[in-house]
Short mmCIF file of C-alpha atoms in Angstrom, two decimals:
data_model
loop_
_atom_site.label_atom_id
_atom_site.label_comp_id
_atom_site.label_asym_id
_atom_site.label_seq_id
_atom_site.Cartn_x
_atom_site.Cartn_y
_atom_site.Cartn_z
CA MET A 1 74.91 74.46 217.15
CA THR A 2 71.78 76.01 215.61
CA TRP A 3 69.67 78.66 217.31
CA LEU A 4 66.82 76.27 218.08
CA LYS A 5 69.19 74.00 220.01
CA ASP A 6 71.09 76.84 221.68
CA PRO A 7 68.99 80.01 221.34
CA LEU A 8 71.51 82.83 221.46
CA PRO A 9 72.20 85.48 218.79
CA GLY A 10 75.07 84.64 216.47
CA ARG A 11 74.36 80.93 216.05
CA PRO A 12 74.66 79.25 212.61
CA CYS A 13 71.55 79.67 210.50
CA THR A 14 68.71 77.21 211.03
CA ILE A 15 67.13 76.51 207.64
CA ILE A 16 63.47 75.49 207.88
CA GLY A 17 61.52 73.77 205.11
CA GLU A 18 57.87 74.79 205.52
CA VAL A 19 55.36 72.21 204.30
CA ALA A 20 52.25 74.05 205.52
CA GLN A 21 49.30 72.48 203.66
CA ALA A 22 51.33 71.34 200.65
CA HIS A 23 50.49 67.74 201.66
CA ASP A 24 46.81 68.57 200.85
CA GLY A 25 45.60 66.38 203.67
CA SER A 26 47.54 63.29 202.60
CA LEU A 27 49.54 61.69 205.39
CA GLY A 28 51.69 59.84 202.87
CA MET A 29 52.53 63.11 201.12
CA ALA A 30 53.43 64.69 204.46
CA HIS A 31 55.92 61.90 205.09
CA ALA A 32 57.29 62.30 201.55
CA PHE A 33 58.01 65.94 202.31
CA ILE A 34 60.00 64.95 205.40
CA ASP A 35 62.23 62.70 203.29
CA ALA A 36 62.70 65.33 200.58
CA ILE A 37 63.51 68.13 203.03
CA ALA A 38 65.96 65.91 204.90
CA ALA A 39 67.67 65.04 201.61
CA SER A 40 68.09 68.75 200.85
CA GLY A 41 70.27 69.22 203.93
CA ALA A 42 67.87 71.58 205.73
CA ASP A 43 67.81 71.63 209.53
CA ALA A 44 64.09 71.51 210.25
CA VAL A 45 60.73 70.61 208.76
CA LYS A 46 57.68 72.65 209.68
CA PHE A 47 54.01 71.88 209.30
CA GLN A 48 50.86 73.72 210.39
CA THR A 49 48.51 72.17 212.91
CA HIS A 50 44.90 73.05 212.14
CA ILE A 51 41.91 71.93 214.20
CA ALA A 52 39.00 73.40 212.30
CA ALA A 53 36.47 73.54 215.14
CA ALA A 54 39.00 75.22 217.45
CA GLU A 55 40.29 77.91 215.10
CA SER A 56 37.59 78.76 212.61
CA THR A 57 33.89 79.28 212.04
CA PRO A 58 31.92 77.86 209.13
CA SER A 59 31.60 81.39 207.76
CA GLU A 60 35.37 82.01 207.42
CA PRO A 61 35.93 83.46 203.93
CA TRP A 62 38.43 82.10 201.44
CA ARG A 63 41.64 84.06 201.01
CA THR A 64 41.76 82.64 197.48
CA ARG A 65 39.17 80.19 196.26
CA PHE A 66 41.45 77.38 195.06
CA SER A 67 39.93 74.06 196.23
CA ARG A 68 37.65 72.14 193.91
CA GLN A 69 36.50 69.72 196.61
CA ASP A 70 35.95 71.87 199.71
CA ALA A 71 32.71 73.81 199.91
CA SER A 72 34.12 76.23 202.48
CA ARG A 73 37.37 77.33 204.07
CA TYR A 74 36.24 75.52 207.21
CA ASP A 75 35.86 72.29 205.24
CA TYR A 76 39.37 72.76 203.90
CA TRP A 77 40.84 73.13 207.40
CA LYS A 78 38.91 70.04 208.45
CA ARG A 79 40.46 68.08 205.59
CA MET A 80 43.95 69.26 206.64
CA GLU A 81 43.65 67.71 210.12
CA PHE A 82 45.76 64.76 211.24
CA THR A 83 45.07 62.64 214.30
CA GLU A 84 47.35 62.89 217.31
CA GLU A 85 48.89 59.51 216.52
CA GLN A 86 49.56 60.66 212.97
CA TRP A 87 51.33 63.76 214.32
CA HIS A 88 53.44 61.53 216.56
CA GLY A 89 54.36 59.49 213.49
CA LEU A 90 55.44 62.59 211.59
CA LYS A 91 57.55 63.70 214.54
CA ARG A 92 59.22 60.26 214.80
CA HIS A 93 59.96 60.26 211.08
CA ALA A 94 61.49 63.75 211.18
CA THR A 95 63.67 62.81 214.14
CA LYS A 96 64.82 59.63 212.40
CA ARG A 97 65.85 61.71 209.37
CA GLY A 98 67.81 64.14 211.54
CA LEU A 99 65.35 67.01 211.23
CA LEU A 100 64.07 69.29 213.96
CA PHE A 101 60.28 69.00 214.06
CA LEU A 102 58.15 72.15 214.05
CA SER A 103 54.50 72.93 213.46
CA SER A 104 52.69 76.24 213.80
CA PRO A 105 49.57 75.92 215.97
CA PHE A 106 46.43 77.91 215.19
CA SER A 107 44.49 77.30 218.41
CA LEU A 108 45.08 76.56 222.07
CA GLU A 109 43.95 73.00 221.36
CA ALA A 110 46.67 72.74 218.72
CA VAL A 111 49.25 74.03 221.21
CA ASP A 112 48.22 71.34 223.68
CA LEU A 113 48.40 68.66 221.00
CA LEU A 114 51.88 69.76 219.90
CA LYS A 115 53.11 69.84 223.50
CA ARG A 116 52.20 66.16 223.71
CA VAL A 117 53.81 65.40 220.35
CA GLY A 118 56.95 67.40 221.08
CA VAL A 119 58.34 70.28 219.01
CA ALA A 120 61.80 71.87 218.92
CA GLY A 121 60.25 75.32 219.34
CA TRP A 122 57.24 77.41 218.44
CA LYS A 123 56.77 79.25 215.15
CA VAL A 124 54.04 81.85 215.59
CA ALA A 125 52.22 82.58 212.34
CA SER A 126 51.77 86.20 211.31
CA GLY A 127 48.05 86.19 212.10
CA GLU A 128 48.61 84.87 215.63
CA VAL A 129 51.12 87.44 216.94
CA THR A 130 48.36 89.32 218.78
CA ASN A 131 46.66 86.15 220.07
CA ALA A 132 47.87 86.68 223.63
CA PRO A 133 46.38 83.53 225.24
CA MET A 134 47.91 81.26 222.62
CA LEU A 135 51.22 83.10 222.64
CA GLN A 136 51.31 82.84 226.43
CA ALA A 137 50.68 79.10 226.26
CA MET A 138 53.64 78.65 223.92
CA ALA A 139 55.95 80.95 225.88
CA ASP A 140 55.10 79.22 229.16
CA THR A 141 56.75 76.03 227.88
CA GLY A 142 60.11 77.84 228.00
CA GLN A 143 60.94 76.65 224.50
CA PRO A 144 62.21 79.05 221.80
CA VAL A 145 59.53 81.18 220.18
CA MET A 146 59.88 82.47 216.60
CA LEU A 147 57.60 85.41 215.88
CA SER A 148 56.56 86.05 212.30
CA SER A 149 55.84 89.72 211.60
CA GLY A 150 54.08 89.80 208.24
CA MET A 151 50.81 91.28 209.52
CA SER A 152 52.09 93.38 212.41
CA GLY A 153 53.70 96.75 212.92
CA LEU A 154 56.39 97.42 215.49
CA ALA A 155 53.94 98.21 218.29
CA GLU A 156 52.30 94.78 218.07
CA ILE A 157 55.67 93.05 217.74
CA ASP A 158 56.89 94.97 220.82
CA GLY A 159 54.01 93.54 222.82
CA ALA A 160 54.60 89.99 221.64
CA VAL A 161 58.34 90.14 222.37
CA GLU A 162 57.64 91.52 225.86
CA LEU A 163 55.12 88.76 226.59
CA VAL A 164 57.53 86.01 225.56
CA ARG A 165 60.41 87.53 227.49
CA LYS A 166 58.34 87.87 230.66
CA ALA A 167 57.63 84.15 230.43
CA GLY A 168 61.38 83.51 230.27
CA ALA A 169 61.39 81.92 226.82
CA PRO A 170 64.00 82.70 224.14
CA VAL A 171 62.59 84.73 221.26
CA ALA A 172 63.52 85.42 217.66
CA VAL A 173 61.80 87.94 215.39
CA MET A 174 61.36 87.06 211.73
CA GLN A 175 60.79 89.46 208.88
CA CYS A 176 57.94 88.23 206.72
CA ALA A 177 55.93 89.72 203.88
CA THR A 178 52.56 88.04 203.45
CA ARG A 179 52.62 88.30 199.67
CA TYR A 180 52.42 85.10 197.60
CA PRO A 181 54.77 85.23 195.79
CA CYS A 182 56.67 88.12 197.36
CA PRO A 183 58.28 90.60 194.92
CA PRO A 184 61.80 91.88 195.63
CA GLU A 185 60.49 95.28 196.68
CA ASP A 186 58.57 93.76 199.59
CA VAL A 187 61.16 91.35 201.02
CA GLY A 188 62.35 93.96 203.54
CA LEU A 189 65.93 92.93 204.24
CA ASN A 190 66.43 96.31 205.94
CA VAL A 191 64.00 95.28 208.67
CA LEU A 192 66.38 92.56 209.87
CA SER A 193 68.83 95.11 211.28
CA VAL A 194 65.91 97.09 212.73
CA PHE A 195 64.74 94.02 214.63
CA ARG A 196 68.27 93.18 215.74
CA GLU A 197 68.84 96.65 217.15
CA ARG A 198 65.36 97.12 218.61
CA TYR A 199 65.05 93.78 220.39
CA GLY A 200 68.62 92.51 220.75
CA THR A 201 67.37 89.08 219.67
CA ALA A 202 68.09 86.51 217.03
CA VAL A 203 66.42 87.45 213.74
CA GLY A 204 65.24 85.54 210.72
CA LEU A 205 63.60 85.74 207.32
CA SER A 206 60.39 83.95 206.42
CA ASP A 207 60.55 84.19 202.65
CA HIS A 208 57.75 83.74 200.12
CA SER A 209 59.59 84.90 196.98
CA ALA A 210 59.90 81.41 195.43
CA THR A 211 63.60 82.11 194.83
CA ILE A 212 66.77 81.42 196.79
CA PHE A 213 68.00 85.02 196.52
CA PRO A 214 66.47 86.62 199.64
CA GLY A 215 67.65 83.73 201.80
CA LEU A 216 71.21 84.04 200.51
CA ALA A 217 71.16 87.80 201.03
CA ALA A 218 69.84 87.35 204.57
CA ALA A 219 72.62 84.83 205.27
CA THR A 220 75.23 87.47 204.44
CA MET A 221 73.62 89.59 207.17
CA GLY A 222 74.08 86.83 209.75
CA VAL A 223 70.46 85.81 210.37
CA GLU A 224 69.89 82.87 212.67
CA LEU A 225 66.76 81.58 210.89
CA ILE A 226 65.59 81.20 207.31
CA GLU A 227 62.20 79.69 206.53
CA VAL A 228 60.92 78.91 203.04
CA HIS A 229 57.84 77.15 201.73
CA VAL A 230 58.66 73.94 199.90
CA THR A 231 57.00 72.08 197.04
CA LEU A 232 58.00 68.80 195.43
CA SER A 233 57.16 70.23 192.00
CA ARG A 234 55.92 73.47 190.46
CA GLU A 235 53.03 71.42 189.04
CA MET A 236 51.69 70.43 192.46
CA PHE A 237 48.29 71.58 193.71
CA GLY A 238 47.95 74.11 196.50
CA PRO A 239 47.80 77.82 197.26
CA ASP A 240 51.44 78.11 198.34
CA VAL A 241 53.11 76.49 195.33
CA VAL A 242 53.68 79.84 193.61
CA ALA A 243 55.54 81.06 196.70
CA SER A 244 57.60 77.93 197.29
CA LEU A 245 61.02 76.54 196.48
CA THR A 246 61.30 73.11 194.95
CA THR A 247 63.28 70.69 197.08
CA ALA A 248 66.11 70.93 194.53
CA GLU A 249 66.14 74.71 195.03
CA LEU A 250 66.05 74.21 198.79
CA ALA A 251 69.22 72.13 198.47
CA GLN A 252 70.81 75.03 196.55
CA LEU A 253 69.78 77.44 199.29
CA VAL A 254 71.26 75.20 201.98
CA ALA A 255 74.53 74.85 200.09
CA GLY A 256 74.67 78.60 199.49
CA VAL A 257 74.01 79.52 203.11
CA ARG A 258 76.69 77.13 204.35
CA PHE A 259 79.13 78.54 201.76
CA ILE A 260 78.37 82.06 202.95
CA GLU A 261 78.86 81.06 206.59
CA ARG A 262 82.27 79.59 205.79
CA MET A 263 83.26 82.75 203.93
CA LYS A 264 82.17 84.98 206.80
CA ALA A 265 84.03 82.81 209.31
CA SER A 266 87.28 82.92 207.31
CA PRO A 267 88.53 86.49 206.85
CA VAL A 268 91.43 86.86 204.43
CA ASP A 269 94.58 88.73 205.48
CA LYS A 270 95.90 90.60 202.45
CA THR A 271 99.03 91.85 204.25
CA THR A 272 100.67 88.47 203.68
CA LEU A 273 100.32 85.72 201.10
CA PRO A 274 99.89 82.03 201.88
CA ASP A 275 102.67 79.73 200.69
CA ASP A 276 100.58 78.32 197.85
CA ARG A 277 100.20 81.82 196.40
CA ALA A 278 103.99 82.13 196.02
CA ALA A 279 104.03 79.24 193.56
CA LEU A 280 101.13 80.76 191.64
CA ARG A 281 102.95 84.08 191.41
CA GLN A 282 105.82 82.36 189.64
CA VAL A 283 103.38 80.92 187.09
CA PHE A 284 101.17 83.94 186.42
CA MET A 285 103.34 87.01 187.07
CA LYS A 286 106.04 88.36 184.76
CA SER A 287 109.79 88.95 184.87
CA VAL A 288 112.16 91.25 182.97
CA VAL A 289 113.51 89.59 179.79
CA ALA A 290 115.56 90.66 176.79
CA ARG A 291 113.35 91.93 173.97
CA THR A 292 116.09 91.07 171.44
CA ASP A 293 119.62 89.59 171.47
CA ILE A 294 121.76 92.00 173.49
CA PRO A 295 125.60 91.98 173.41
CA ALA A 296 127.67 92.19 176.61
CA GLY A 297 128.54 95.75 177.57
CA THR A 298 125.31 97.22 176.26
CA VAL A 299 123.85 100.05 178.32
CA LEU A 300 120.26 98.98 178.69
CA ALA A 301 117.47 101.16 177.31
CA GLN A 302 113.70 100.73 177.50
CA GLU A 303 113.60 99.21 174.01
CA HIS A 304 115.98 96.41 175.07
CA LEU A 305 113.57 95.11 177.72
CA ALA A 306 110.18 93.42 178.00
CA ALA A 307 108.00 91.84 180.71
CA LYS A 308 107.04 88.21 180.11
CA LYS A 309 106.11 85.07 182.02
CA PRO A 310 107.20 83.26 184.15
CA GLY A 311 107.61 85.33 187.29
CA THR A 312 110.81 83.61 188.44
CA GLY A 313 113.23 86.45 187.66
CA ILE A 314 113.44 90.17 188.33
CA PRO A 315 109.78 91.29 188.80
CA ALA A 316 108.26 93.29 185.95
CA ALA A 317 107.65 96.14 188.37
CA GLU A 318 111.46 96.56 188.59
CA LEU A 319 111.95 97.03 184.84
CA PRO A 320 112.46 100.84 185.00
CA LYS A 321 115.35 100.31 187.42
CA LEU A 322 117.30 98.33 184.79
CA VAL A 323 117.36 101.23 182.30
CA GLY A 324 120.85 102.82 182.22
CA ARG A 325 122.68 99.81 183.70
CA ARG A 326 125.40 97.99 181.74
CA LEU A 327 124.94 94.37 180.78
CA ARG A 328 127.83 92.19 182.00
CA ARG A 329 127.10 89.28 179.66
CA ALA A 330 125.42 88.67 176.38
CA VAL A 331 121.79 87.55 176.61
CA GLY A 332 119.50 86.14 173.96
CA ARG A 333 115.98 87.14 173.08
CA ASP A 334 113.47 86.16 175.80
CA ASP A 335 116.24 85.27 178.27
CA LEU A 336 115.46 86.29 181.84
CA ILE A 337 117.87 88.99 182.99
CA ALA A 338 119.40 88.16 186.38
CA VAL A 339 120.51 90.50 189.13
CA ASP A 340 124.14 89.47 188.59
CA ASP A 341 123.94 90.43 184.90
CA LEU A 342 123.83 94.14 185.76
CA ASP A 343 126.43 96.77 186.49
CA PRO A 344 125.91 98.44 188.84
CA PRO A 345 124.02 95.61 190.60
CA LEU A 346 120.29 95.93 191.19
CA ARG A 347 119.58 96.39 194.85
#
């Protein structure tokens, strides 16, 4: 049971494939991402819901001027819009493919639209953590709220967590570095334990490193959420491609996280050995054997003895105890020496 379905700390990790604007305004491409993310084994697909007139002004500057067809950032957001019916279609497709459906809103109008469409929870983008009216609207639904923290210090995160909790909604806090791509030095795995201790909530990692490594490391720390940007190819167009995993890499991340979860859930007891290890010991460990042909009556010395496979006789660790004992019968080179061959007997 993932955190989004049962929002309590300690749940198995929910792995979210973030499409963002990688569809570049193409509805068909958005649907293709749903299929690819479902095939990877991830738990959820996430989009971003932009309504240009509700969230931006025509004078909004570019973060990075990347589009060859949009005269302004506002025009770009306009081109990223889908109709409400198209959003319903994306939700239906995700559900059919077994994915939880998520989309980050960037305006109150987008929140209202997504409430009608239906989302599994609310992912709050880093730049919206201090947008109290919008955060309140999401929290008031009672659905789980995932707070990204890439642009906020602890004081602002404190306020957002308090607001969500007062509304009675479950909350998770996600470490995020708004660097594209994010270098290892800025991933901030240490912050996960800070969030866990400070808020007593589920925690997650929103990773922009374009590698699977931070996600795997976070999984060893027991995070409930991992979010990564996804691209179908490194050659695709878009500002987030350099910070994304390919869908093949997403599948590797999913497999790795599930492997880690199984390891963590299965502690090994080294005080005893399972039955199958006993058979392996006989194959790989060594026993005491005769180094050369040894006549009966010989008092054994170190030079008479060797340790060789298989481990079906007197263990090699016992070899020093055979020195000084008399051999009751003749043994040939490489013969295993048995307990009954010794006088006095080996106890």
